[in-house]
CSV table of C-alpha atoms and ligand atoms in Angstrom, one decimal:
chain,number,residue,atom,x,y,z
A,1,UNK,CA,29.7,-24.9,88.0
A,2,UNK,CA,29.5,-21.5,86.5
A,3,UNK,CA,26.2,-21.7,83.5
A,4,UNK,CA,26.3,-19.8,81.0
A,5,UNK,CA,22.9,-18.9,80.1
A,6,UNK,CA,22.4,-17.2,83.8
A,7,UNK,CA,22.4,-13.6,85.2
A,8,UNK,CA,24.7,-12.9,87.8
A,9,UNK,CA,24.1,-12.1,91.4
A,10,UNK,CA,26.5,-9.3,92.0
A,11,UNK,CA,27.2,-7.1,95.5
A,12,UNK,CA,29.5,-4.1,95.8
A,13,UNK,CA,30.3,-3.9,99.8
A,14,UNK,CA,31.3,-0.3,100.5
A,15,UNK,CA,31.8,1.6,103.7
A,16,UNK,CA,29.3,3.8,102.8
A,17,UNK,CA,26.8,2.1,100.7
A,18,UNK,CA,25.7,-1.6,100.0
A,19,UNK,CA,24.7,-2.4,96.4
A,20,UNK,CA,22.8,-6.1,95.0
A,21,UNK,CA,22.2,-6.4,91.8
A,22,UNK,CA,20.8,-8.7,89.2
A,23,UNK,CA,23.6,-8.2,86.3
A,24,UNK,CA,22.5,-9.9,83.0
A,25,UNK,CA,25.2,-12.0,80.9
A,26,UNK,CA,25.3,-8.9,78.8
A,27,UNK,CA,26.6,-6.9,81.8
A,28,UNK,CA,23.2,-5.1,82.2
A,29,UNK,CA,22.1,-4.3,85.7
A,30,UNK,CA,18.4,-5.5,85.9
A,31,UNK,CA,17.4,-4.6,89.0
A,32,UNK,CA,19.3,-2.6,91.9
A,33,UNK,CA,19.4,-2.6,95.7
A,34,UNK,CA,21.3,0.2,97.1
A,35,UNK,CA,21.6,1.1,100.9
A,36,UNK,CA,23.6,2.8,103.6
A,37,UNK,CA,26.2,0.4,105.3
A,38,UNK,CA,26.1,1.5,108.8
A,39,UNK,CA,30.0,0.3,109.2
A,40,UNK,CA,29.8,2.2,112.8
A,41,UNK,CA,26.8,-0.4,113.9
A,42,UNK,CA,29.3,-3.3,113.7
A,43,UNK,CA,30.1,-6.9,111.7
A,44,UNK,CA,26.5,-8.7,112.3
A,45,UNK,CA,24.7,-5.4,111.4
A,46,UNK,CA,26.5,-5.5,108.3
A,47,UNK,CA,26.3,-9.2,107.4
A,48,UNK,CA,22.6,-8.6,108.1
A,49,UNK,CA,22.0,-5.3,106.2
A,50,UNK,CA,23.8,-7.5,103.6
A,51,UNK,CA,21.8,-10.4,102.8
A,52,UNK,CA,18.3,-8.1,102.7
A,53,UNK,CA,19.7,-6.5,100.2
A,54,UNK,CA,20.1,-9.3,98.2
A,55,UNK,CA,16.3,-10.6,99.4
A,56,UNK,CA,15.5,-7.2,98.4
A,57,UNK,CA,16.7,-7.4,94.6
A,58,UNK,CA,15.5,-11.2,94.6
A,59,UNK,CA,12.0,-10.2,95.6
A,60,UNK,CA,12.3,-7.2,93.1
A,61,UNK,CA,13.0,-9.5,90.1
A,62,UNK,CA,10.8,-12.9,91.6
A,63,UNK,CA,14.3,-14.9,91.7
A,64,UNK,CA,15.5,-17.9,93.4
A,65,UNK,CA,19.4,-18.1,94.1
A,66,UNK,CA,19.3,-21.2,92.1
A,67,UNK,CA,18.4,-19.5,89.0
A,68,UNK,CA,21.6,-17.4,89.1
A,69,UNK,CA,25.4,-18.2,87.6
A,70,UNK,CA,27.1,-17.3,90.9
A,71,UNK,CA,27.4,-14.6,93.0
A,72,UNK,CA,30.4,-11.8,92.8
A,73,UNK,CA,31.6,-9.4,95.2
A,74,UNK,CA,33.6,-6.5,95.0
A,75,UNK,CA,35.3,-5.0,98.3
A,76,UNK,CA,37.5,-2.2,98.8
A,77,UNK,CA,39.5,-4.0,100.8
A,78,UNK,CA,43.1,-6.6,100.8
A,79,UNK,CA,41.8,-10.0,99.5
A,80,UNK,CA,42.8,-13.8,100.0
A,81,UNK,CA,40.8,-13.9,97.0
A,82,UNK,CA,41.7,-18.0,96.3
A,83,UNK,CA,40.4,-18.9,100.0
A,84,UNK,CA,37.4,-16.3,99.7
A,85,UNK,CA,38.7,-14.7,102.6
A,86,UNK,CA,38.5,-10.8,103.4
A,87,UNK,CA,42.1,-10.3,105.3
A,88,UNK,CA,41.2,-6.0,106.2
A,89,UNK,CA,39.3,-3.4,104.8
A,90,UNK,CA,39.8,0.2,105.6
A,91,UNK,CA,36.3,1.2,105.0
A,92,UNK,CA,35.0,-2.1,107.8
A,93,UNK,CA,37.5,-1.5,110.2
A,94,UNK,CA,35.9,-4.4,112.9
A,95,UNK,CA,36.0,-7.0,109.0
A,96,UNK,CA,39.0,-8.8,109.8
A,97,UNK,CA,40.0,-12.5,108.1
A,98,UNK,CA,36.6,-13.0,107.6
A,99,UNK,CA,35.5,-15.7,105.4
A,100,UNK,CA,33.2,-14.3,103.3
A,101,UNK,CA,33.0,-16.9,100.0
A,102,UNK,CA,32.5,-19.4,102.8
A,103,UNK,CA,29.4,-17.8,104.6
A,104,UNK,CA,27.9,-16.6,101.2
A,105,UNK,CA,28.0,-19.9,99.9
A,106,UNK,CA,26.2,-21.8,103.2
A,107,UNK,CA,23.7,-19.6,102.9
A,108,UNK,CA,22.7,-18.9,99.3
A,109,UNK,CA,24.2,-22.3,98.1
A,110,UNK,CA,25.8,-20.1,95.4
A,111,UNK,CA,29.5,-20.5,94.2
A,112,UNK,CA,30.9,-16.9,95.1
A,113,UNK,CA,34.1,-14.6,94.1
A,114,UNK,CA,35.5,-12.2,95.9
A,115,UNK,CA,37.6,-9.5,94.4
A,116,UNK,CA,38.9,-6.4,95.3
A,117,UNK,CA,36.9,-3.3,94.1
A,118,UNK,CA,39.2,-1.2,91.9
A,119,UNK,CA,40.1,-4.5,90.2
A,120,UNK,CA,36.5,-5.5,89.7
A,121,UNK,CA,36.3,-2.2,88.1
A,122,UNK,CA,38.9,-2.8,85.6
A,123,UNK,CA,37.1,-6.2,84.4
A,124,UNK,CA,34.2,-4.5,84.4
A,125,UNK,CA,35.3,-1.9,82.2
A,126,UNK,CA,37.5,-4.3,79.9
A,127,UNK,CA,34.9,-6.6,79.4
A,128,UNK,CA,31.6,-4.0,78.9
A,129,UNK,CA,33.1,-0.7,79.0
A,130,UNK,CA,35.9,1.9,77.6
A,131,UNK,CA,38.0,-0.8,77.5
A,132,UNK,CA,36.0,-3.3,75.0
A,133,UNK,CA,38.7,-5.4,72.9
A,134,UNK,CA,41.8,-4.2,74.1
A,135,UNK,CA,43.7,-6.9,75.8
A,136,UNK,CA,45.9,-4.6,77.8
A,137,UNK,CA,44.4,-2.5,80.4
A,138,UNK,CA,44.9,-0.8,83.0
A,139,UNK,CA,42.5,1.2,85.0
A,140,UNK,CA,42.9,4.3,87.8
A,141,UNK,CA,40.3,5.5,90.1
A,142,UNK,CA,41.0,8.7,91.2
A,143,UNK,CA,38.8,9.7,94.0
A,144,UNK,CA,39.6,10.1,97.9
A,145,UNK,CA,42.1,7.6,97.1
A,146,UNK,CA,44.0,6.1,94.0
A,147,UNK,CA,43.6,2.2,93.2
A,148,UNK,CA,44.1,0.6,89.9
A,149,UNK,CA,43.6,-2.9,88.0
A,150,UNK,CA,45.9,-4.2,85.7
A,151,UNK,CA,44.6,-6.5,83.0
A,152,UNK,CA,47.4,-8.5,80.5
A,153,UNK,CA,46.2,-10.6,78.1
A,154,UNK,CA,42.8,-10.3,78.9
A,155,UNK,CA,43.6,-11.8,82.1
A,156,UNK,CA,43.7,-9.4,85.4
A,157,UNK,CA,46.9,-9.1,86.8
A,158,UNK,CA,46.9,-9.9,90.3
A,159,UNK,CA,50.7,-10.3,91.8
A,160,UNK,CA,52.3,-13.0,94.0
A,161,UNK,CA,50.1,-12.3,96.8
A,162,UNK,CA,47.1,-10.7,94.9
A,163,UNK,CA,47.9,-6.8,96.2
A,164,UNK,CA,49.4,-6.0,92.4
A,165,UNK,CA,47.6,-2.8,90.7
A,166,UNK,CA,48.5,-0.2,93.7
A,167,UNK,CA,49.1,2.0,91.2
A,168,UNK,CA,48.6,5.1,94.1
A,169,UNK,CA,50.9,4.5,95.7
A,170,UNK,CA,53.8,4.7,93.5
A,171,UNK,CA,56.3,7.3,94.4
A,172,UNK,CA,56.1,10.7,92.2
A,173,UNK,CA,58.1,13.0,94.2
A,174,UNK,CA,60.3,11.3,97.0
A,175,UNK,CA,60.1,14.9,98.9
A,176,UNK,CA,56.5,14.9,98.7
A,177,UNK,CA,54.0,14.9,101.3
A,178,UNK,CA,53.2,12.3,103.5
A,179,UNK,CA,50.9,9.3,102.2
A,180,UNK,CA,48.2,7.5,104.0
A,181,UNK,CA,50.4,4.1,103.2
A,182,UNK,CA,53.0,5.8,105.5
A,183,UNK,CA,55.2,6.5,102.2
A,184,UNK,CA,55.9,10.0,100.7
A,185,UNK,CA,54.9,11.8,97.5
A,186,UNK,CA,52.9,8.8,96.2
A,187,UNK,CA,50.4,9.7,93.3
A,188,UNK,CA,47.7,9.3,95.6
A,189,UNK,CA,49.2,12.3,98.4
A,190,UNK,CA,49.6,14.3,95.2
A,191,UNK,CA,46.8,13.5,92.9
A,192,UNK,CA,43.9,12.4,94.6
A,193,UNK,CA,40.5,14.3,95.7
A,194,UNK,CA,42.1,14.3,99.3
A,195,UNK,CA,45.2,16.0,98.0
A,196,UNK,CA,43.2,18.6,96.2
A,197,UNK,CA,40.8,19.4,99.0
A,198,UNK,CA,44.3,19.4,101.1
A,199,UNK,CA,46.3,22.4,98.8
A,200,UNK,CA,43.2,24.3,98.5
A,201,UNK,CA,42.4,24.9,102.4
A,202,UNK,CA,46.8,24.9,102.9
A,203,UNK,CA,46.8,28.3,100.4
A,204,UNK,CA,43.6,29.6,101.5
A,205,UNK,CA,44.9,29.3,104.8
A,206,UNK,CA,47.8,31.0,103.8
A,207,UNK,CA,46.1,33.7,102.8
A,208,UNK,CA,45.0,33.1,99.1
A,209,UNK,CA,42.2,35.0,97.7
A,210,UNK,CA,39.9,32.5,95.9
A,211,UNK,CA,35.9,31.9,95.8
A,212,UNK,CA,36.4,28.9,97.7
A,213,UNK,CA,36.4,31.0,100.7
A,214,UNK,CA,32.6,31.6,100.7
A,215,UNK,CA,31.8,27.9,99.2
A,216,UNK,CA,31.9,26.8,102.8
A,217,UNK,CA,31.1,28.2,106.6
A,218,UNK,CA,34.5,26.0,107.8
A,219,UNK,CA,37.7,26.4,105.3
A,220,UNK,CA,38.2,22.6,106.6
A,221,UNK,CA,35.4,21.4,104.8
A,222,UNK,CA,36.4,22.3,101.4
A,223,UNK,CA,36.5,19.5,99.0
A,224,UNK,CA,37.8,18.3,95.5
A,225,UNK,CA,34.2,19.1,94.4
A,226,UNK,CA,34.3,22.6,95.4
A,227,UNK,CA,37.6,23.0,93.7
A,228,UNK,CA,36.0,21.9,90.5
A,229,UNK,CA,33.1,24.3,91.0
A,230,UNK,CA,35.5,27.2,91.5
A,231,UNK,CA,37.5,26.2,88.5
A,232,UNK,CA,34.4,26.3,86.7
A,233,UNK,CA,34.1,29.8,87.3
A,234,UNK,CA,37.5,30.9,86.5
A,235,UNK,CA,38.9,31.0,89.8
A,236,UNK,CA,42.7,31.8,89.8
A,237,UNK,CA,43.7,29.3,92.4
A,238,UNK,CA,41.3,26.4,91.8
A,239,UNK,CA,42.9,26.2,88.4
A,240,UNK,CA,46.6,26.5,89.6
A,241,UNK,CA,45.2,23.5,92.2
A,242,UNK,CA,43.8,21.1,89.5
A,243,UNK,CA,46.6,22.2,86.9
A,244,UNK,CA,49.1,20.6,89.7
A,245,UNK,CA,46.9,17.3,89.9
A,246,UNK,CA,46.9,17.2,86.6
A,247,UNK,CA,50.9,17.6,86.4
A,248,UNK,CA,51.3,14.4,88.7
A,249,UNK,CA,48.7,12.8,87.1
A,250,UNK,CA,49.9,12.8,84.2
A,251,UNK,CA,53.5,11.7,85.2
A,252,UNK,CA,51.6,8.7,87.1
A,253,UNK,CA,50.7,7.6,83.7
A,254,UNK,CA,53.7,8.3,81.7
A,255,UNK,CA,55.3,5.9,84.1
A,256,UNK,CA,52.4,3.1,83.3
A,257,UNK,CA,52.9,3.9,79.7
A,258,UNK,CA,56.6,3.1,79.8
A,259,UNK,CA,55.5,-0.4,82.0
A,260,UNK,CA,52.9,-1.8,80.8
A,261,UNK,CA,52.2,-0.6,77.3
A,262,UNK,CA,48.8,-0.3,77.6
A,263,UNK,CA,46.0,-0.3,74.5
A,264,UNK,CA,43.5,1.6,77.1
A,265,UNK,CA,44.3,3.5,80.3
A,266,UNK,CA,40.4,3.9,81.5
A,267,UNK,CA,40.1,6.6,84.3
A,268,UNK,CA,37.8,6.4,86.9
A,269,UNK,CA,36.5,7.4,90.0
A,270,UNK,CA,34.9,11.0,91.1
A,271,UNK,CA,37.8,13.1,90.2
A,272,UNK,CA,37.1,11.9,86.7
A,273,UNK,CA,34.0,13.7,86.5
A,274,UNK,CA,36.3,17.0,86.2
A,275,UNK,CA,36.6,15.7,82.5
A,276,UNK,CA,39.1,17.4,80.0
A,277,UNK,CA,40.3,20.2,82.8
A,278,UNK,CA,42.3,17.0,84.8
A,279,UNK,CA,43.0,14.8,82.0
A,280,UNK,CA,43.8,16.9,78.7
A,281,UNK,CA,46.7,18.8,80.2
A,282,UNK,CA,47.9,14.6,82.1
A,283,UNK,CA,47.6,13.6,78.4
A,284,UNK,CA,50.1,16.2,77.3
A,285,UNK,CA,52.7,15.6,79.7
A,286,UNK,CA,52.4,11.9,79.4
A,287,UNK,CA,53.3,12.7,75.6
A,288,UNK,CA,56.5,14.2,76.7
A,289,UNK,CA,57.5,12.2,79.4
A,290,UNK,CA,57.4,8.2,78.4
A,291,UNK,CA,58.1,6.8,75.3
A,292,UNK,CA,56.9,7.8,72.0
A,293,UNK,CA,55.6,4.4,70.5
A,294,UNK,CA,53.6,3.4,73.7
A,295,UNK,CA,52.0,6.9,74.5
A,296,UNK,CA,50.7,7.2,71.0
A,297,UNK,CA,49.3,3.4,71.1
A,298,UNK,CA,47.4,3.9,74.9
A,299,UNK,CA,44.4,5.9,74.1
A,300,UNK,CA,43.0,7.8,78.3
A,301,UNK,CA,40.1,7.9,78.7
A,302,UNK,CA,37.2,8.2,81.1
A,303,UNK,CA,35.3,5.1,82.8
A,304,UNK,CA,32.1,4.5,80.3
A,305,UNK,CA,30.3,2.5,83.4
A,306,UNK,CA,31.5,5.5,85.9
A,307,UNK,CA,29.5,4.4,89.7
A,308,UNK,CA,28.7,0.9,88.1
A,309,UNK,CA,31.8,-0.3,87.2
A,310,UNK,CA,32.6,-1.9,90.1
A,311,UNK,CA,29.3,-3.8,90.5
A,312,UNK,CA,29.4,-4.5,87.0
A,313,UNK,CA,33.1,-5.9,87.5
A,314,UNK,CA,31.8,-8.2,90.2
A,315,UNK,CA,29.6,-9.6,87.5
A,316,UNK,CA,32.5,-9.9,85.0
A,317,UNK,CA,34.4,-11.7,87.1
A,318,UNK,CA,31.8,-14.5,87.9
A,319,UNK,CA,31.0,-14.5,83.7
A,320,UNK,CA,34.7,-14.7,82.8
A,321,UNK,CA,35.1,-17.8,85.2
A,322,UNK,CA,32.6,-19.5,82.4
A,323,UNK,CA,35.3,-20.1,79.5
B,4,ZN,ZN1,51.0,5.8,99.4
């Protein structure tokens, strides 16, 4: 029984960081526990660090489970979301089939959904964020990685076997260099932070003059981040590097123009911090690649919730169980 009148108990189970939150119906967060994961300490550590965080945010906000709609969690991760079960996750590589909707529920007597984190970002932006009234969505995190969410009809799109909304790992060049999926040229080995940090140390270490050079004591360590800094200040080859990003980008989203004729393609993740310099010149080649009706209907534009979208999904997803 989902109630309507309650807040929402909602976790966001990273590799790197744990977050609890009290989310209002309104999708405000209301209070916030954020803490390191410790993936390398193992399963029980985790399930442990876990549930303090959510005694954490209870104590901060003097709240009993029972006063709460339900509890939502977003995982990066591949999902049995109907059975609650978390199959893998690249980010808890000892998490395998564990049943996580189970062992919530026993112990906060909660109902609890599960859902994977890029889609949990979509609903959250659909239902409080840049994407507020379309009914067709579809959102893109572009960060070390590329994930997506697809959202028809105001209802996320979630495939046969709920793995729909890979929108990464489409191929963009079939010659292109090698994914972490195994495939070639996908958006993500093209487009992504990785890929970015990855061309900049390749030409540097080819011999390319750039600032990058002094931004760090080990070439190796450059990262997307330090190519935006040194496009910032003009530099020759952080710009070619980002203008190439931009170029696949961009044909990534002609190709989810021409399929799903989108109102709002929201773009997210820590690459979209680089603003208009990534996603102007995508824009412009999306307007010459896919079809002229849909590109002029999807408006792209940049997550409005940014790090909170997929905590705030989480919520969303509990809240959108209520009609
Ligand atoms: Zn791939």
């Amino acid at each position: 029984m989902i109630f309507m009148d309650r807040p929402v108990l909602a976790v966001d189970l990273g590799g790197t960081k744990i977050r609890s939150a009290v989310i209002s119906q309104e999708g405000k967060i209301v209070a916030i526990d954020n803490r390191l994961t410790q993936a390398y300490k193992g399963f029980d550590h985790v399930i442990n660090r876990l549930f303090d965080s959510i005694d954490t945010v209870l104590r901060k906000e003097r709240m009993k489970t029972g006063e709460f709609s339900g509890i939502g969690i977003a995982i990066a991760g591949v999902l049995d979301s109907k059975n609650g079960i978390l199959t893998s996750s690249p980010n808890l590589p000892d998490w395998k089939n564990v049943p996580l909707k189970k062992t919530m529920q026993d112990r906060l007597g909660l109902d609890t959904f599960l859902i994977n984190d890029a889609n949990a970002a979509a609903l959250g932006e659909h239902r409080f964020g840049a994407g507020i009234g379309a009914q067709n969505l579809v959102y893109l995190t572009v960060s070390t990685g590329i994930g997506g969410g697809i959202i028809i009809d105001d209802k996320l799109y979630e495939g046969s076997t709920g793995s729909a909304g890979e929108l990464g790992h489409m191929t963009i060049d079939a010659d292109g260099p090698r994914c972490n999926c195994g495939n070639y040229g996908c958006l993500e080995a093209l487009a992504s932070g990785t890929a970015v940090a990855r061309e900049a140390i390749e030409r540097i270490k080819a011999g390319k003059i750039s600032v990058l050079r002094d931004m760090k004591e080990n070439i190796i360590d450059i990262t997307a981040e330090d190519v935006a800094k040194a496009a910032r200040q003009e530099d020759k080859l952080a710009n070619e590097i980002i203008a190439i990003a931009s170029y696949y980008l961009g044909i990534g989203l002609a190709n989810i123009v021409n399929i799903f004729n989108p109102q709002v393609i929201v773009i997210g993740g820590g690459m979209s911090k680089m603003g208009g310099m990534l996603i102007e010149p995508a824009k412009k080649i999306v307007k010459q690649r896919a079809f002229k009706l849909p590109a002029r209907t999807a408006r792209i534009v940049r997550s409005r919730l940014g790090n909170e979208s997929g905590i705030i999904g989480a919520a969303a997803n509990v809240l959108n169980r209520q009609y």
